[in-house]
XYZ file of C-alpha atoms in Angstrom:
384
model
C 0.099 -0.166 0.299
C 2.715 2.193 0.803
C 3.989 1.541 -2.782
C 0.710 2.580 -4.354
C -1.047 5.207 -2.254
C 2.116 7.170 -0.691
C 3.722 9.912 -1.737
C 6.380 10.137 -4.564
C 9.715 9.814 -1.333
C 7.846 7.351 0.221
C 6.903 4.958 -2.533
C 10.014 5.113 -3.996
C 11.682 4.013 -0.550
C 8.972 1.402 -0.239
C 10.339 -0.278 -3.945
C 13.970 0.194 -2.590
C 12.912 -2.203 0.368
C 10.995 -4.422 -1.756
C 13.691 -4.404 -4.041
C 16.225 -5.211 -1.607
C 14.566 -7.876 -0.307
C 14.208 -9.661 -3.487
C 9.950 -9.949 -2.446
C 8.991 -8.533 -6.014
C 7.460 -11.908 -7.055
C 5.273 -11.937 -3.886
C 4.480 -7.912 -4.464
C 3.256 -9.314 -7.908
C 1.495 -12.278 -6.304
C -0.330 -9.725 -3.617
C -0.944 -7.414 -6.616
C -3.001 -9.881 -8.579
C -5.193 -11.129 -5.785
C -5.662 -7.437 -4.588
C -6.834 -6.774 -8.509
C -4.148 -3.859 -8.737
C -1.799 -5.079 -11.433
C -2.302 -2.021 -13.762
C -1.634 0.361 -10.651
C 1.353 -1.319 -9.606
C 2.720 -0.811 -13.170
C 1.694 2.475 -13.549
C 3.029 3.461 -10.226
C 6.490 1.985 -11.033
C 6.510 4.282 -14.306
C 6.012 7.033 -12.540
C 8.790 6.372 -9.656
C 11.206 5.931 -12.937
C 11.469 2.530 -11.370
C 11.835 -1.219 -13.604
C 11.271 -4.818 -12.287
C 13.179 -7.960 -13.074
C 13.325 -9.136 -16.343
C 10.980 -12.240 -15.401
C 8.647 -10.228 -13.061
C 8.466 -7.362 -15.577
C 7.707 -9.773 -18.540
C 4.917 -11.120 -16.227
C 3.367 -7.873 -15.248
C 3.634 -6.369 -18.602
C 1.354 -9.529 -19.837
C -1.196 -9.256 -16.955
C -1.890 -5.887 -17.875
C -2.063 -6.491 -21.184
C -4.222 -9.153 -20.527
C -6.189 -7.049 -18.176
C -6.797 -3.799 -20.481
C -8.690 -5.892 -23.237
C -10.709 -7.641 -20.306
C -11.541 -3.990 -19.308
C -12.062 -2.588 -22.599
C -14.422 -5.412 -23.588
C -16.316 -5.086 -20.190
C -16.754 -1.379 -20.692
C -18.019 -1.262 -24.216
C -20.296 -4.162 -23.381
C -21.642 -2.134 -20.428
C -22.162 0.601 -22.118
C -23.878 -1.090 -25.233
C -26.201 -2.920 -22.141
C -26.798 0.928 -20.829
C -27.737 2.108 -24.434
C -30.070 -0.906 -24.836
C -31.712 0.119 -21.037
C -32.226 3.577 -22.312
C -33.862 2.300 -25.289
C -36.429 0.330 -23.102
C -36.926 3.349 -21.345
C -34.905 2.511 -18.525
C -33.075 5.219 -16.848
C -29.078 4.038 -15.868
C -26.158 5.206 -14.729
C -22.732 3.414 -14.071
C -21.063 3.852 -11.107
C -17.511 2.255 -9.398
C -15.403 1.087 -11.777
C -16.756 2.459 -14.675
C -17.719 5.723 -13.258
C -13.702 5.840 -11.730
C -12.073 5.245 -14.687
C -14.235 7.990 -16.768
C -13.392 10.304 -14.261
C -10.571 9.906 -12.875
C -8.256 8.229 -15.637
C -7.050 9.102 -18.705
C -7.460 5.914 -20.062
C -8.436 2.445 -18.936
C -4.730 0.820 -18.376
C -4.678 1.693 -15.256
C -7.986 0.533 -13.446
C -8.825 -3.286 -13.518
C -12.915 -3.893 -14.156
C -14.416 -7.201 -13.798
C -17.579 -5.994 -14.232
C -20.066 -3.113 -15.054
C -22.198 -1.452 -12.103
C -25.448 -0.045 -13.318
C -28.160 1.449 -11.321
C -31.710 1.711 -12.187
C -34.908 2.477 -10.855
C -36.653 -0.400 -8.912
C -39.685 0.121 -10.672
C -37.493 -0.719 -14.225
C -36.116 -3.968 -12.637
C -38.639 -6.018 -14.965
C -38.171 -4.482 -17.794
C -34.167 -3.899 -17.353
C -33.934 -7.543 -16.841
C -36.326 -8.797 -19.787
C -34.705 -6.208 -22.185
C -30.987 -7.515 -20.951
C -32.195 -11.400 -21.031
C -33.115 -10.598 -24.646
C -30.062 -9.796 -25.459
C -28.454 -12.817 -23.964
C -27.751 -11.943 -20.474
C -28.648 -14.510 -17.835
C -28.474 -14.371 -13.876
C -25.353 -15.673 -11.862
C -27.241 -16.502 -8.807
C -30.803 -17.304 -7.795
C -31.638 -18.619 -11.566
C -35.181 -19.419 -9.910
C -37.774 -17.638 -8.429
C -36.955 -13.616 -8.961
C -39.289 -13.453 -5.936
C -37.216 -15.549 -3.833
C -33.956 -14.147 -5.000
C -35.192 -10.595 -3.969
C -36.241 -11.859 -0.570
C -33.240 -13.412 0.248
C -31.087 -10.300 -0.929
C -33.525 -7.911 1.561
C -32.667 -10.249 4.534
C -29.061 -10.915 3.619
C -26.897 -8.913 6.353
C -23.523 -9.019 3.894
C -25.543 -7.229 1.462
C -25.989 -4.090 3.498
C -28.805 -2.876 2.014
C -27.415 -3.610 -1.465
C -30.180 -5.149 -3.896
C -28.758 -6.274 -7.277
C -28.380 -9.191 -9.648
C -25.442 -10.434 -11.406
C -25.845 -11.089 -15.322
C -23.156 -12.675 -17.660
C -23.660 -12.786 -21.419
C -22.301 -15.634 -23.648
C -19.038 -13.654 -24.042
C -18.115 -13.800 -20.714
C -19.259 -9.818 -20.196
C -20.806 -9.595 -16.546
C -22.600 -6.481 -15.044
C -24.746 -5.868 -11.617
C -27.946 -4.396 -12.266
C -28.481 -2.692 -9.046
C -32.019 -1.138 -8.101
C -30.990 -0.173 -4.236
C -28.348 0.979 -2.408
C -28.906 1.136 1.060
C -30.003 4.753 1.997
C -29.261 6.124 -0.967
C -31.684 7.803 -2.909
C -31.977 6.516 -6.381
C -33.651 9.276 -7.590
C -30.895 11.925 -6.830
C -27.888 9.520 -8.152
C -29.950 8.808 -11.754
C -30.966 12.495 -11.692
C -27.946 14.223 -11.397
C -25.502 11.225 -13.895
C -23.770 12.668 -16.384
C -22.976 11.838 -20.327
C -18.992 11.157 -20.529
C -16.983 9.267 -23.618
C -15.045 6.065 -22.379
C -12.771 4.284 -25.219
C -14.965 6.530 -27.702
C -17.860 5.146 -26.383
C -20.638 7.326 -24.764
C -22.255 6.167 -21.142
C -23.521 7.619 -18.183
C -22.096 7.811 -14.653
C -22.816 9.177 -11.046
C -21.817 12.431 -10.278
C -18.127 12.542 -8.901
C -19.083 13.515 -4.905
C -21.587 10.319 -5.686
C -18.829 8.573 -7.032
C -16.517 9.129 -3.771
C -19.710 7.983 -1.575
C -20.685 4.771 -3.345
C -16.678 3.808 -3.678
C -16.931 3.830 0.289
C -20.247 2.208 0.543
C -18.752 -0.966 -1.218
C -15.759 -1.071 1.531
C -17.770 -1.093 3.922
C -20.276 -3.248 2.805
C -16.954 -5.683 1.969
C -15.853 -5.109 5.825
C -12.989 -2.725 5.463
C -11.144 -6.452 3.942
C -7.906 -5.418 2.106
C -8.299 -7.703 0.094
C -11.706 -6.993 -1.011
C -11.025 -2.735 -0.958
C -7.899 -2.198 -2.248
C -8.669 -0.516 -5.248
C -11.757 1.267 -3.459
C -8.635 2.842 -1.026
C -6.752 3.767 -4.254
C -10.017 5.062 -6.080
C -10.908 7.215 -3.224
C -8.095 8.725 -2.961
C -8.548 9.699 -6.605
C -12.146 11.064 -5.733
C -10.322 12.999 -3.209
C -7.833 14.483 -4.996
C -10.780 15.609 -7.963
C -13.136 17.414 -4.993
C -10.696 18.968 -3.382
C -10.579 20.898 -6.408
C -14.306 21.453 -6.506
C -15.509 22.928 -3.325
C -19.215 21.968 -4.596
C -18.968 18.864 -5.230
C -17.224 18.388 -2.017
C -19.847 19.924 0.000
C -22.461 17.702 -1.985
C -20.691 14.476 -0.929
C -20.795 15.808 2.704
C -24.124 16.714 2.647
C -25.217 13.652 1.441
C -22.584 10.923 3.692
C -24.886 12.618 6.496
C -28.001 12.445 4.719
C -27.181 8.131 3.956
C -25.455 7.693 6.936
C -22.066 7.463 5.466
C -20.347 10.333 7.360
C -18.238 7.979 9.575
C -17.181 5.633 6.834
C -16.221 8.686 4.738
C -13.851 10.143 7.539
C -12.640 6.622 8.258
C -11.387 5.976 4.663
C -9.957 9.740 4.694
C -8.126 8.519 7.517
C -6.781 5.579 5.698
C -5.628 7.335 2.878
C -4.183 10.166 5.116
C -2.580 6.958 6.714
C -0.196 6.613 3.619
C 0.529 10.227 3.151
C -2.482 10.674 0.607
C -4.619 13.983 -0.007
C -7.981 14.209 1.234
C -9.631 17.463 2.085
C -11.297 15.968 4.961
C -8.796 16.937 8.103
C -8.177 14.496 10.421
C -9.293 16.417 13.250
C -12.847 16.393 12.080
C -12.990 12.615 12.498
C -14.685 11.052 15.676
C -14.150 8.098 17.566
C -15.930 5.782 15.519
C -14.361 6.483 12.118
C -11.175 6.344 14.038
C -12.071 2.955 15.003
C -13.047 1.618 11.357
C -9.702 3.101 10.136
C -7.986 0.942 12.710
C -9.932 -1.945 11.789
C -8.717 -1.618 8.099
C -5.130 -1.011 9.393
C -5.602 -4.283 11.821
C -6.659 -6.426 8.911
C -4.011 -5.070 6.531
C -0.920 -5.965 8.860
C -2.596 -8.938 10.542
C -5.885 -11.200 8.955
C -8.987 -10.586 7.893
C -11.708 -10.677 10.389
C -14.074 -13.313 10.140
C -17.253 -12.262 7.719
C -19.724 -13.361 10.263
C -18.344 -11.292 13.203
C -20.450 -7.948 12.231
C -23.926 -9.334 12.013
C -22.843 -11.054 15.636
C -22.602 -7.118 16.573
C -25.721 -6.539 15.221
C -29.062 -6.888 16.488
C -30.720 -5.768 12.970
C -28.188 -7.973 11.208
C -29.452 -11.130 13.656
C -33.048 -9.942 12.854
C -32.885 -9.788 8.884
C -31.173 -13.776 9.113
C -33.897 -14.551 11.455
C -36.426 -13.147 8.881
C -34.854 -14.887 5.478
C -34.695 -17.642 7.454
C -38.527 -17.822 8.933
C -39.319 -17.140 4.916
C -38.768 -20.762 3.762
C -35.026 -21.969 5.674
C -34.000 -24.340 2.574
C -34.544 -21.427 -0.368
C -32.297 -18.683 1.919
C -29.515 -21.395 2.443
C -29.594 -22.527 -0.897
C -29.199 -18.938 -2.149
C -26.477 -18.404 0.421
C -24.321 -21.561 -1.005
C -25.061 -20.603 -4.718
C -23.367 -16.670 -3.776
C -20.536 -18.729 -1.913
C -19.911 -20.322 -4.787
C -20.179 -17.487 -7.176
C -17.655 -15.525 -4.963
C -15.153 -18.525 -4.740
C -15.658 -19.301 -1.336
C -16.443 -22.262 0.545
C -19.894 -23.337 1.741
C -20.008 -24.323 5.484
C -22.871 -26.106 7.364
C -24.563 -24.276 9.591
C -22.878 -26.013 12.612
C -19.402 -25.277 11.301
C -20.199 -21.587 10.502
C -21.634 -21.219 13.962
C -18.238 -22.921 15.279
C -15.604 -20.395 13.205
C -17.906 -17.489 14.614
C -17.466 -18.841 18.124
C -13.905 -18.916 17.704
C -13.195 -15.621 15.962
C -15.202 -14.155 18.554
C -13.390 -15.986 21.497
C -10.270 -14.442 20.103
C -11.073 -11.099 19.727
C -9.403 -8.497 22.112
C -11.271 -5.603 23.894
C -9.795 -3.395 21.161
C -10.516 -5.288 18.376
C -14.002 -5.663 19.415
C -15.019 -2.238 19.853
C -14.019 -2.222 15.661
C -16.063 -4.788 15.136
C -19.007 -3.470 16.630
C -18.017 0.409 14.936
C -18.429 -1.650 11.553
C -21.608 -3.506 12.691
C -22.903 -0.066 13.429
C -22.052 1.563 10.359
C -23.454 -0.936 8.527
C -26.490 -0.793 10.572
C -26.839 3.105 9.585
C -26.827 2.474 5.576
C -29.790 0.482 6.151
């Protein structure tokens, strides 16, 4: 993270330390896991540093392949949005699509594996019909759509996010969202703006909301470093952009308060500043809850990720969601949970195995760690 997110001098020192220890192969493995190889390549170029020949060739081949995949994904996403617009469905891209469109000069510095598209809830049936008519199929929950929607509503891990993942025969992926916690979908859509990416016009959310949606994704993923490395780097870019635009910064802070994200925004700002990055939000403005969230990320970065079920244990709301889902039909609920785990490459555990692992993880927490997990649980509860 120092190599990727710190100012020039610190990043240069990190590169020298990595080189002296002969750890470039390990860095590339980590970059692959974090999905940040293009950022590694771009940073090394900016630092004027080169890798040993074997690692340099590996990184060059990886970034070239990812650029092709990202380009195809962007084009497919833009085409899908054009088809939605033709069907009368207003849509806007966010997360990676907005990051590339507004923060990068091209698609070479940011991996994109899928396009996240926001629509109104009332347009879901039309959107699915339109996309399915053009070859897209659901990745998870291929049974009843009503059962699928019931599951995501009662899934604590979703943190209020309601979306369906789709793929077409060419292997292009998109996530169709119709609810994002307390975010006002109407506000996101009416302020979206057209941009050109790879000579294709698409529509993306405004920068203020780009930041908030990136923070929202990091929080949904429990601030786990493997899951949110790109989010931290993206937020650094959003903060630099908003620092030059007082109107967008004011908008971001106002809506962060409205939508329960103010603590999380300050936490991510603290993380960015921890590595020496720029942020228009002073450290002194962050409260204890934001500091606990930042500490949780840094603790996981230095050690290992927390058990993903721990925040649910600290949240009566999450426990209620699970019970509601189970009471509506445990077999359907558990089946969809296993489908989601399989789609994310996670091992499916029996209920008893899950409870045993959760109990062991909770027992090992220190008081400071427990405070951080509780801060995470409360922050996720505020998203709903």
